[in-house]
Each structure stands twice: as structure tokens, then as C-alpha cells.
Short mmCIF file of C-alpha atoms in Angstrom, two decimals:
data_model
loop_
_atom_site.label_atom_id
_atom_site.label_comp_id
_atom_site.label_asym_id
_atom_site.label_seq_id
_atom_site.Cartn_x
_atom_site.Cartn_y
_atom_site.Cartn_z
CA MET A 19 -0.04 -0.01 0.00
CA SER A 20 1.45 3.35 -1.06
CA ILE A 21 0.68 5.98 1.66
CA LYS A 22 2.26 9.38 1.18
CA PHE A 23 2.62 11.98 3.88
CA ILE A 24 1.46 15.42 2.60
CA ALA A 25 1.51 18.04 5.31
CA SER A 26 0.93 18.93 8.92
CA SER A 27 -0.92 21.78 10.61
CA LYS A 28 -2.28 22.86 13.94
CA LEU A 29 -5.88 21.95 14.75
CA PRO A 30 -7.46 23.88 17.71
CA THR A 31 -10.30 21.86 19.30
CA PRO A 32 -12.46 22.18 22.40
CA TRP A 33 -10.01 19.80 24.11
CA GLY A 34 -6.79 21.55 23.13
CA VAL A 35 -4.54 22.13 20.14
CA PHE A 36 -3.81 18.96 18.18
CA THR A 37 -1.48 18.60 15.25
CA MET A 38 -3.10 17.23 12.15
CA HIS A 39 -1.01 15.17 9.70
CA GLY A 40 -2.49 14.50 6.21
CA PHE A 41 -1.81 11.34 4.20
CA GLU A 42 -2.82 10.23 0.73
CA ASP A 43 -3.25 6.63 -0.52
CA LEU A 44 -1.72 6.88 -4.00
CA GLU A 45 -3.58 3.70 -5.13
CA THR A 46 -7.13 4.68 -4.07
CA GLY A 47 -6.96 8.42 -3.78
CA LYS A 48 -8.36 8.29 -0.30
CA GLU A 49 -7.01 10.73 2.25
CA HIS A 50 -6.42 9.81 5.91
CA VAL A 51 -5.48 11.98 8.94
CA ALA A 52 -3.49 11.40 12.07
CA LEU A 53 -4.06 13.71 15.02
CA THR A 54 -1.34 13.99 17.60
CA PHE A 55 -1.16 15.68 20.96
CA GLY A 56 2.03 16.23 23.01
CA GLU A 57 5.32 14.44 22.46
CA TRP A 58 6.82 11.00 23.22
CA ASP A 59 9.79 8.87 22.46
CA SER A 60 9.74 5.64 20.48
CA SER A 61 9.93 3.44 23.59
CA GLN A 62 6.69 4.79 25.09
CA ALA A 63 3.29 3.09 24.95
CA VAL A 64 1.20 5.90 23.59
CA LEU A 65 -2.54 6.29 24.14
CA GLY A 66 -4.33 6.20 20.87
CA ARG A 67 -7.29 5.21 18.76
CA ILE A 68 -7.91 4.00 15.22
CA HIS A 69 -11.20 5.64 14.21
CA SER A 70 -12.98 4.96 10.92
CA GLU A 71 -14.83 7.81 9.33
CA CYS A 72 -18.54 8.12 10.26
CA LEU A 73 -20.07 11.23 8.68
CA THR A 74 -23.40 10.68 10.34
CA GLY A 75 -22.00 10.18 13.85
CA ASP A 76 -18.89 12.36 13.75
CA ALA A 77 -20.31 15.36 11.89
CA LEU A 78 -24.10 15.07 11.88
CA PHE A 79 -24.45 14.01 15.52
CA SER A 80 -26.38 10.82 14.77
CA LEU A 81 -27.63 8.81 17.74
CA ARG A 82 -27.83 5.61 15.63
CA CYS A 83 -24.29 4.68 16.49
CA ASP A 84 -21.61 5.39 19.13
CA CYS A 85 -18.94 6.66 16.68
CA GLY A 86 -19.20 10.35 17.37
CA PHE A 87 -19.22 9.75 21.12
CA GLN A 88 -16.20 7.56 20.85
CA LEU A 89 -14.27 10.10 18.74
CA GLN A 90 -14.93 12.98 21.09
CA THR A 91 -14.13 10.85 24.19
CA ALA A 92 -10.86 9.68 22.59
CA MET A 93 -9.85 13.18 21.84
CA GLN A 94 -10.71 14.30 25.39
CA ASN A 95 -8.73 11.33 26.87
CA VAL A 96 -5.69 12.09 24.79
CA ALA A 97 -5.76 15.79 25.78
CA GLU A 98 -6.19 14.92 29.49
CA ALA A 99 -3.30 12.41 29.24
CA GLY A 100 -1.10 15.13 27.74
CA GLN A 101 -0.10 12.95 24.77
CA GLY A 102 -1.56 10.58 22.32
CA PHE A 103 -2.92 10.08 18.77
CA ILE A 104 -5.95 9.31 16.72
CA LEU A 105 -5.77 7.87 13.23
CA TYR A 106 -8.90 8.97 11.25
CA LEU A 107 -9.35 6.48 8.39
CA ARG A 108 -11.67 7.15 5.46
CA GLN A 109 -13.62 3.85 5.72
CA GLU A 110 -17.18 5.04 6.01
CA GLY A 111 -19.81 2.51 7.02
CA ARG A 112 -17.32 -0.14 8.09
CA GLY A 113 -15.88 0.06 4.65
CA ILE A 114 -19.04 0.01 2.40
CA GLY A 115 -19.16 3.76 1.73
CA LEU A 116 -21.68 6.46 2.63
CA ILE A 117 -24.39 5.70 0.07
CA ASN A 118 -24.36 1.96 0.88
CA LYS A 119 -24.48 2.91 4.53
CA ILE A 120 -27.63 4.83 3.89
CA ARG A 121 -29.09 1.81 2.10
CA ALA A 122 -28.15 -0.28 5.13
CA TYR A 123 -29.87 2.21 7.42
CA GLU A 124 -33.02 1.85 5.31
CA LEU A 125 -32.91 -1.89 5.78
CA GLN A 126 -32.39 -1.34 9.52
CA ASP A 127 -35.43 0.92 9.56
CA ASN A 128 -37.35 -2.06 8.24
CA GLY A 129 -36.09 -4.49 10.91
CA ALA A 130 -32.66 -5.73 9.91
CA ASN A 131 -29.78 -5.42 12.43
CA THR A 132 -26.50 -3.76 11.34
CA VAL A 133 -24.90 -7.12 10.35
CA GLU A 134 -27.98 -8.44 8.46
CA ALA A 135 -28.28 -5.07 6.58
CA ASN A 136 -24.69 -5.33 5.23
CA GLU A 137 -25.16 -8.94 4.24
CA GLN A 138 -28.45 -8.16 2.45
CA LEU A 139 -26.59 -5.65 0.36
CA GLY A 140 -23.95 -8.27 -0.50
CA PHE A 141 -21.19 -7.07 1.82
CA ALA A 142 -19.36 -8.64 4.77
CA ALA A 143 -20.29 -7.29 8.17
CA ASP A 144 -16.97 -5.44 8.31
CA MET A 145 -15.05 -4.53 5.15
CA ARG A 146 -12.33 -2.44 6.68
CA THR A 147 -8.60 -2.92 6.25
CA TYR A 148 -5.78 -1.48 8.28
CA GLY A 149 -2.64 -1.67 6.19
CA MET A 150 -2.46 2.11 5.92
CA ILE A 151 -1.77 2.48 9.60
CA VAL A 152 1.83 1.26 9.40
CA PRO A 153 3.28 4.25 7.51
CA MET A 154 1.05 6.65 9.46
CA LEU A 155 2.29 5.37 12.80
CA GLU A 156 5.83 5.30 11.60
CA LYS A 157 5.57 8.97 10.60
CA ILE A 158 4.26 10.03 14.07
CA GLY A 159 6.79 7.77 15.85
CA VAL A 160 4.41 5.29 17.45
CA HIS A 161 5.52 1.67 17.97
CA ARG A 162 3.79 0.66 21.18
CA VAL A 163 0.12 1.54 21.89
CA ARG A 164 -2.50 1.72 24.61
CA LEU A 165 -5.38 1.30 22.22
CA MET A 166 -8.74 2.81 22.89
CA THR A 167 -11.21 0.38 21.40
CA ASN A 168 -13.88 -2.21 22.10
CA ASN A 169 -13.14 -4.06 18.82
CA PRO A 170 -10.74 -7.00 19.01
CA ARG A 171 -10.21 -6.82 15.22
CA LYS A 172 -8.38 -3.53 15.64
CA VAL A 173 -6.16 -5.01 18.34
CA ASN A 174 -5.36 -8.00 16.08
CA ALA A 175 -4.84 -5.67 13.05
CA MET A 176 -2.27 -3.62 14.95
CA GLN A 177 -0.44 -6.70 16.15
CA ASP A 178 -0.42 -8.20 12.62
CA CYS A 179 1.19 -4.99 11.49
CA GLY A 180 3.92 -5.28 14.01
CA ILE A 181 2.60 -2.64 16.40
CA GLU A 182 2.73 -3.75 20.11
CA VAL A 183 -0.61 -3.32 21.79
CA VAL A 184 0.43 -2.98 25.44
CA GLU A 185 -3.13 -2.33 26.71
CA ARG A 186 -6.71 -2.19 25.40
CA VAL A 187 -8.54 0.73 26.93
CA PRO A 188 -12.32 0.29 26.76
CA LEU A 189 -14.31 3.07 25.15
CA GLN A 190 -17.90 2.45 26.22
CA VAL A 191 -19.89 5.64 25.66
CA GLY A 192 -22.88 6.98 23.87
CA LYS A 193 -25.56 4.32 24.53
CA ASN A 194 -29.04 5.73 23.99
CA ARG A 195 -32.52 4.50 23.04
CA TYR A 196 -31.70 4.78 19.31
CA ASN A 197 -28.54 2.67 19.28
CA GLU A 198 -28.97 0.19 22.15
CA ALA A 199 -29.92 -2.69 19.82
CA TYR A 200 -27.08 -1.78 17.46
CA LEU A 201 -24.55 -1.88 20.31
CA LYS A 202 -25.85 -5.22 21.44
CA THR A 203 -25.42 -6.57 17.86
CA LYS A 204 -21.85 -5.35 17.78
CA SER A 205 -21.26 -7.20 21.06
CA THR A 206 -22.96 -10.47 20.22
CA GLN A 207 -22.27 -10.77 16.43
CA LEU A 208 -19.09 -8.71 15.86
CA GLY A 209 -17.32 -9.60 19.07
CA HIS A 210 -16.92 -6.14 20.43
CA MET A 211 -15.90 -6.28 24.08
CA MET A 212 -18.48 -4.44 26.17
CA SER A 213 -19.24 -5.08 29.84
CA GLU A 214 -22.60 -6.31 30.97
CA HIS A 215 -22.73 -3.25 33.22
CA PHE A 216 -22.75 -1.05 30.15
CA PHE A 217 -25.97 -2.52 28.94
CA VAL A 218 -27.78 -2.36 32.29
CA GLU A 219 -26.91 1.27 32.96
CA PRO A 220 -29.99 3.50 32.60
CA LEU A 221 -30.44 5.20 29.21
CA ASP A 222 -30.04 8.94 29.02
CA PRO A 223 -33.61 10.27 29.16
CA ASN A 224 -32.61 13.16 26.97
CA LYS A 225 -31.58 10.98 24.01
#
């Protein structure tokens, strides 16, 4: 995979000033971003997250998923820790793209769960790949990670790429009445590691 670093700039956010590093996949034309906060040396286990693009959750504040909640919490956690990174990968809809994601949502509106909807459209439940993370992490100097995720596939993907995952840091946020069934499907059918306590906590009455 041919990933080219393009440029870096400051990115002020509600949680602090991050540095944004832009990358281009020369084979697909897709653009990916690494956000970094603070400094570290190559021996440190750095707090970080691999986050796949979710326009609806990240930018449009959708309550159908937990993506936007996870992104904001990850950024806050990194800022509070004083150092860390987030890789923002352009893999909308677990890799099926935005329009197909909307088609999947339509199927979910009619009773399918998130896995069944993808399969009815002819896709696997999760189409994402993670080969692009290797040059991105190399550029920002990360070799050992404390990974914020509930998804064991991301842990395995990093280890397969030669990145040492020292710790998995749970990121259980954003449950509401619109996404509770979706989260349970991710837990039971996609193997996401969520505690039973997360599902018995009261729902936010405002969502």
C-alpha cells in the first residue's frame, strides 16, 4: 500500500490544540489523517485510537451509532493524558461507503440489524482494512500503543502490522434508545468487548 505523507498543521479543538497530519493513498486516492497531541519517544506506549470515518455520527451528531461519542471521548482522553494520537481513516460505514451505509440504514429501519443489513446488500459485516496504519504510525513515531477500542479486530490488526498493543482501553460511551440494539449486535455478532454493566446502565432520558 502506497501511503504518502502530505503536510501537517495545527488543529485547535475544544480539548486543546492537536497537530493534524495528512496522508494520501496513492492507489485509491483516499485521504487519511493522524491527530497527535503532545510528544513522546519511540519506547513509550502511547494512548491512541484507530477511528474509521462516520459522517453521520462524527459530523451530523447521529444517535444511531456510538462513533461520534467515541471520537470525542478519545480526543478528550488524549488531551487529558497530555499525549496521544488518533488515526482517522476514510472507511465510512465499516468500509462500504456512505451511500451503501444509507441503504443499510434503510434496511435497519425495516427491521434488519447492522450485520444483516450489510449482508443483504452483498457485503461482509466489516469490510475495513488497516494496512495504511503502518506508515502513518511510523511517521508520528508510534511503535507501542495503549489502544482505545472495544473491537478485538483492531487489536489484532495492529499486532499483525507489528505494532505492540500494550493495553486495550475500553471506550464504552454513547448508549441511547436509538442505538442500544445496534450496540448489542456489535457485542454479540461482531465480538466487540463491552461489559454487561454497560448494557444495564440507565439510558439517558434526553436521548
